[in-house]
Short mmCIF file of C-alpha atoms in Angstrom, two decimals:
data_model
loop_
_atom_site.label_atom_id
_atom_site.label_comp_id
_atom_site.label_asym_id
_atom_site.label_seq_id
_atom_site.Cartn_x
_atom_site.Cartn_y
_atom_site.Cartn_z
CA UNK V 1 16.22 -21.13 25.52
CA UNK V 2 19.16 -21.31 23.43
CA UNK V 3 20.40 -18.31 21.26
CA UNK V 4 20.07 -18.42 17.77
CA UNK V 5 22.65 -17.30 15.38
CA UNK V 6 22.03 -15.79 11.26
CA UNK V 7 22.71 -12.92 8.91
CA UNK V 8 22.25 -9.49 7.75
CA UNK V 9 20.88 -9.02 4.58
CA UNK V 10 18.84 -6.87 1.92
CA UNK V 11 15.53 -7.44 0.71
CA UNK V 12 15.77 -7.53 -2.97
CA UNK V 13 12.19 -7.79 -3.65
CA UNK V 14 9.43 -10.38 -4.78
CA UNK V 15 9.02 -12.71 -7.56
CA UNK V 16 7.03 -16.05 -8.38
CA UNK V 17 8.44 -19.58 -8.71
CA UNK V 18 6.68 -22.26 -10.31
CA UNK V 19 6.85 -26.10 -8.72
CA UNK V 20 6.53 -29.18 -10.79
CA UNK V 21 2.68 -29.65 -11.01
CA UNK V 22 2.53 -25.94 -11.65
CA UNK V 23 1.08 -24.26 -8.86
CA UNK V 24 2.87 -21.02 -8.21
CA UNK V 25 4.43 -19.49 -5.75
CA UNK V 26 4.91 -16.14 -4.07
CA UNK V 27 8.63 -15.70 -3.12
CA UNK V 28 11.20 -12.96 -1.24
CA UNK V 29 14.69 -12.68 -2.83
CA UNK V 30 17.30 -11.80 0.03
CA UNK V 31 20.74 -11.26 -0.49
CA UNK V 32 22.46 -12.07 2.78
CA UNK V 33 25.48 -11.97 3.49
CA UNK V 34 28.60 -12.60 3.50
CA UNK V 35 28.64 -10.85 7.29
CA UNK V 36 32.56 -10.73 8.98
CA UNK V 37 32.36 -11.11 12.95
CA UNK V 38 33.57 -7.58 13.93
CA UNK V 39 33.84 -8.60 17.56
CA UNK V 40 33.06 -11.22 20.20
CA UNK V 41 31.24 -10.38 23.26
CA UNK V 42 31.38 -12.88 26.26
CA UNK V 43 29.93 -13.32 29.66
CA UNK V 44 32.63 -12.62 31.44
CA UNK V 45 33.53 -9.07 29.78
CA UNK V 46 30.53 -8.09 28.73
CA UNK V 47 27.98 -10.10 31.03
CA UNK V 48 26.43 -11.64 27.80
CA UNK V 49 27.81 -14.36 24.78
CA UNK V 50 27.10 -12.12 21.46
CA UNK V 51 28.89 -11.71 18.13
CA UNK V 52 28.69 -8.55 16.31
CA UNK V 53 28.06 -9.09 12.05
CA UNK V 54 28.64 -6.64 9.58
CA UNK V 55 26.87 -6.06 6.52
CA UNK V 56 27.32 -4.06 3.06
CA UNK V 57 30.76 -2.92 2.27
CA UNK V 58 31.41 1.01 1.86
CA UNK V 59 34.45 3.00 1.56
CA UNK V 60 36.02 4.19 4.44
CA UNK V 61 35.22 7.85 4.30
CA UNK V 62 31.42 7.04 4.49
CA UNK V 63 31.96 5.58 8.08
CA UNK V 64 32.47 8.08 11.06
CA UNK V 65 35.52 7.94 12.93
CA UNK V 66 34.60 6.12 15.82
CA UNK V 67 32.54 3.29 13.86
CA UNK V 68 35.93 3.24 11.60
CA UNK V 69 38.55 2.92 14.48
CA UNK V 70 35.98 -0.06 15.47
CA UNK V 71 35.59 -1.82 12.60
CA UNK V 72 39.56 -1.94 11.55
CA UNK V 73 40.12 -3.82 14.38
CA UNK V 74 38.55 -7.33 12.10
CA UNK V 75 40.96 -6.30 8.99
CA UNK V 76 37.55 -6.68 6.80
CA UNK V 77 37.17 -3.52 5.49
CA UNK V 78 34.80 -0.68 6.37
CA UNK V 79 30.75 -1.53 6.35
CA UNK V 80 27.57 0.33 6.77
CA UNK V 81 25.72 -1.71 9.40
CA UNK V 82 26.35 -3.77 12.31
CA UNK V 83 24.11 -5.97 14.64
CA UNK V 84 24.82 -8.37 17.18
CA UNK V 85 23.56 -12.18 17.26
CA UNK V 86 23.15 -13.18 20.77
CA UNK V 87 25.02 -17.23 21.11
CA UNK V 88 25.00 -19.72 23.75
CA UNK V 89 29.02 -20.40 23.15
CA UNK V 90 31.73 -18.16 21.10
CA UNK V 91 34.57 -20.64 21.14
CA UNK V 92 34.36 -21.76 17.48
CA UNK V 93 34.41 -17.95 16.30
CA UNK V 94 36.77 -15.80 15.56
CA UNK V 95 37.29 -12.31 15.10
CA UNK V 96 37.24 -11.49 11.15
CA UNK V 97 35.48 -14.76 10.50
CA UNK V 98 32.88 -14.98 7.57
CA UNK V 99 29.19 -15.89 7.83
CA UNK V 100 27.57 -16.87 4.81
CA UNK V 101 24.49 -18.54 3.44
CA UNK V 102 25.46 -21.82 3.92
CA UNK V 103 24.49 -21.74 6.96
CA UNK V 104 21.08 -22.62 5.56
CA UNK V 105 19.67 -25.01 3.57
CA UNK V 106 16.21 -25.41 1.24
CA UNK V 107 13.35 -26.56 4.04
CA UNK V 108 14.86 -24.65 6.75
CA UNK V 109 12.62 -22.69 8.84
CA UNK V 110 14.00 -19.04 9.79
CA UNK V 111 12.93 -16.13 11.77
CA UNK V 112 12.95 -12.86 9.75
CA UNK V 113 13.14 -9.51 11.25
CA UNK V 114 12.96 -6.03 9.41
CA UNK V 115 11.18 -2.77 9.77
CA UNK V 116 7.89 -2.62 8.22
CA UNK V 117 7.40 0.06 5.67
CA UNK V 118 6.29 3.95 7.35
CA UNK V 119 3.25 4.79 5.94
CA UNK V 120 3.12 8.50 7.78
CA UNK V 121 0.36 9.93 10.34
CA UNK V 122 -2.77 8.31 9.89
CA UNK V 123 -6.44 8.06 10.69
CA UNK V 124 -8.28 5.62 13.06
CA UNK V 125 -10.06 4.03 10.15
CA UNK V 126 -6.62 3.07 8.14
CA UNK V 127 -4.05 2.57 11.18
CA UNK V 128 -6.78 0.59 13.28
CA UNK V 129 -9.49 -0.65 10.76
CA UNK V 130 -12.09 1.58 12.42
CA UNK V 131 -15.52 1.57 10.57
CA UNK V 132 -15.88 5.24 10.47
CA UNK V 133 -19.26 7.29 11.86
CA UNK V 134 -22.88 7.13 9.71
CA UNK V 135 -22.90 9.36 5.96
CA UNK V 136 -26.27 10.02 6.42
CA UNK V 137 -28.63 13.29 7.76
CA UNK V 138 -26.85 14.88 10.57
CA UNK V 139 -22.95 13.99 10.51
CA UNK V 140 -21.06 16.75 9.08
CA UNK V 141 -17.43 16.25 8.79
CA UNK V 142 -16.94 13.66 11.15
CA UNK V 143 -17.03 10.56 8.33
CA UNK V 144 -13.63 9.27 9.16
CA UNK V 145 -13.53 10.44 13.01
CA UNK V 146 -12.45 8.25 15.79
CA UNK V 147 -15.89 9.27 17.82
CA UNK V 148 -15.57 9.60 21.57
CA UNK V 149 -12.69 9.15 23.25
CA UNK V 150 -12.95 10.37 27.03
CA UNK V 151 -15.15 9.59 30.14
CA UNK V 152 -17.38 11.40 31.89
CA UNK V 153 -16.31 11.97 36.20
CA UNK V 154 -14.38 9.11 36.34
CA UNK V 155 -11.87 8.96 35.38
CA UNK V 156 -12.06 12.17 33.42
CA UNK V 157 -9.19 11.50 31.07
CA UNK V 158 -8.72 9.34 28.10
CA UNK V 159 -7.43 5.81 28.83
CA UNK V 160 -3.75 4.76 28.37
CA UNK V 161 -3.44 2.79 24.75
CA UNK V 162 -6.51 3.66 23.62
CA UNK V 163 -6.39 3.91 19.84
CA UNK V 164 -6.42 6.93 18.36
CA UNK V 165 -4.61 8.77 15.14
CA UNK V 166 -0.86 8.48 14.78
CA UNK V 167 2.36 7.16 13.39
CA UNK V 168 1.82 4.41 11.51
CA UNK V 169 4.21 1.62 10.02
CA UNK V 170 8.43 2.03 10.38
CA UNK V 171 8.70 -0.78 13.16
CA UNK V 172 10.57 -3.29 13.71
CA UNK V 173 8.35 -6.89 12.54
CA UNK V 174 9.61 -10.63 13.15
CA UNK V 175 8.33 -13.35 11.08
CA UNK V 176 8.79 -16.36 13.35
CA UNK V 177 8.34 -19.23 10.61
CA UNK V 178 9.18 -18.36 7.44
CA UNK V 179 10.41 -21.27 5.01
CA UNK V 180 13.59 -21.40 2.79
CA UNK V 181 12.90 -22.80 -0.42
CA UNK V 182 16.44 -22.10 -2.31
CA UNK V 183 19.85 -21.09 -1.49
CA UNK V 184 22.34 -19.69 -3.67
CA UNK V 185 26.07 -19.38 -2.13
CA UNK V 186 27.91 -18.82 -4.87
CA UNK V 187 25.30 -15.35 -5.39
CA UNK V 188 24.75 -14.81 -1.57
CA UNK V 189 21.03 -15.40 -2.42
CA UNK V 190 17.97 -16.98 0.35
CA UNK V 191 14.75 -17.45 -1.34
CA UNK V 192 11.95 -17.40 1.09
CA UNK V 193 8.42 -18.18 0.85
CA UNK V 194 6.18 -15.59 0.87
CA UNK V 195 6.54 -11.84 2.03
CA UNK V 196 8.64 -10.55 4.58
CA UNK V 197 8.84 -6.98 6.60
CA UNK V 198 10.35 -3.51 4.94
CA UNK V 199 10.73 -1.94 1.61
CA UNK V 200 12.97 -3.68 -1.05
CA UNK V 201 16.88 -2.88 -0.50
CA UNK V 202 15.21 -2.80 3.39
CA UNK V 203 17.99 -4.21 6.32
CA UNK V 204 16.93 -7.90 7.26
CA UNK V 205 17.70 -10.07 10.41
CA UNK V 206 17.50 -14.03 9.12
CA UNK V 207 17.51 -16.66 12.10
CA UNK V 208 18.04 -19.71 12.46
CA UNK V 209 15.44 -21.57 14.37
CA UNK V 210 16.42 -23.35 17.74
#
C-alpha cells in the first residue's frame, strides 16, 4: 500500500455553511499548515522513507535544548510539534521545504487523525452504554453498577477486556473519509465536512488518500 503524505494542523472549531438550494451544512475549520520538512528519513539510514513536518512556530526558549539543536538544522525557525509522514519516495523533498494546503483541493477525500477529547474516569453505563441494574424493591445502591463480573471455578478470575469502569476519551481517533469542501491558501484554512476528533485548538493529522 502506498504511503500517504499531509499536514499538521489545529482544529479551529465548527461552523455551518449554506449550499445553493439552502440546505445547511455542518463544517470543521482547520488551519493547517504551512509545515517545513525538518528532516528526511530513508531506507537506507533509517530502514524506512519518512519526512518529519513541523507545526506552530514558538520562540526558541520554549523548545528544550535537544528539540532546538534538532530543529536548527532546517533554518525554519523553532516549532512546538513535530510528526513524521511515512512516503513511498523522498527524492522531490528537501530539507527546509514548505508543505501547505495546496496540496488539497475542494472534493478531496482525507484521513483525519486527532485525539478525542478526555472525558475522565467513568462508569460502565457512560464509557460502555451499559443499561444500568433495576430501580425498583430490593437494589440499593447498585443503580449504575456494572453487575457481575467474575466466574465461578473456572476460571476464577475476571476475563481479559472485559468492560468495566475506567479512563475514558484522550485517544488517538482517525476519520478515514472525511470530505474537503473549501480551501483557503492564502489563510492556511481546510474546511471539512462534518466533525472531526479533539477539542478546538486540538493537534490534527490531515491525509491524503491513496
Amino acid at each position: 500500500m502506498p504511503k500517504t503524505l499531509g499536514l499538521l494542523g489545529k482544529k479551529v472549531g465548527m461552523t455551518r455553511i449554506f449550499s445553493d438550494d439552502g440546505s445547511v451544512c455542518p463544517v470543521t475549520v482547520i488551519a493547517a499548515g504551512p509545515c517545513p520538512i525538518m528532516q528526511i528519513k530513508s531506507v537506507d539510514k533509517e530502514g524506512y522513507n519518512a519526512l518529519q513536518l513541523a507545526f506552530e512556530e514558538v520562540p526558541e526558549r520554549k523548545v528544550n535544548r535537544p528539540e532546538r539543536g534538532h530543529q536548527a538544522k532546517a533554518g525554519k525557525g523553532f516549532f512546538r510539534h513535530t510528526l513524521e509522514f511515512r512516503v513511498d519516495e523522498t527524492a522531490e523533498y528537501e530539507v527546509g521545504q514548505e508543505l501547505t494546503v495546496d496540496m488539497f483541493k475542494a472534493g478531496d477525500t482525507v484521513k483525519v487523525s486527532g485525539t478525542s477529547k478526555g472525558k475522565g474516569f467513568q462508569g460502565v453505563m457512560k464509557r460502555w452504554n451499559f443499561g444500568g441494574q433495576r430501580a425498583s424493591h430490593g437494589a440499593e445502591k447498585v443503580h449504575r453498577a456494572p453487575g457481575s463480573v467474575g466466574n465461578a471455578t473456572f476460571p476464577g478470575r475476571v476475563w481479559k477486556n472485559k468492560k468495566m469502569p475506567g479512563h475514558m476519551g484522550a485517544r488517538n481517533v482517525t476519520l478515514p473519509t472525511v470530505e474537503v469542501l473549501d480551501v483557503r491558501p492564502d489563510e492556511n484554512i481546510i474546511v471539512v465536512k462534518g466533525q472531526i476528533p479533539g477539542p478546538n485548538n486540538g493537534l490534527v493529522m490531515i491525509r491524503k488518500k491513496n
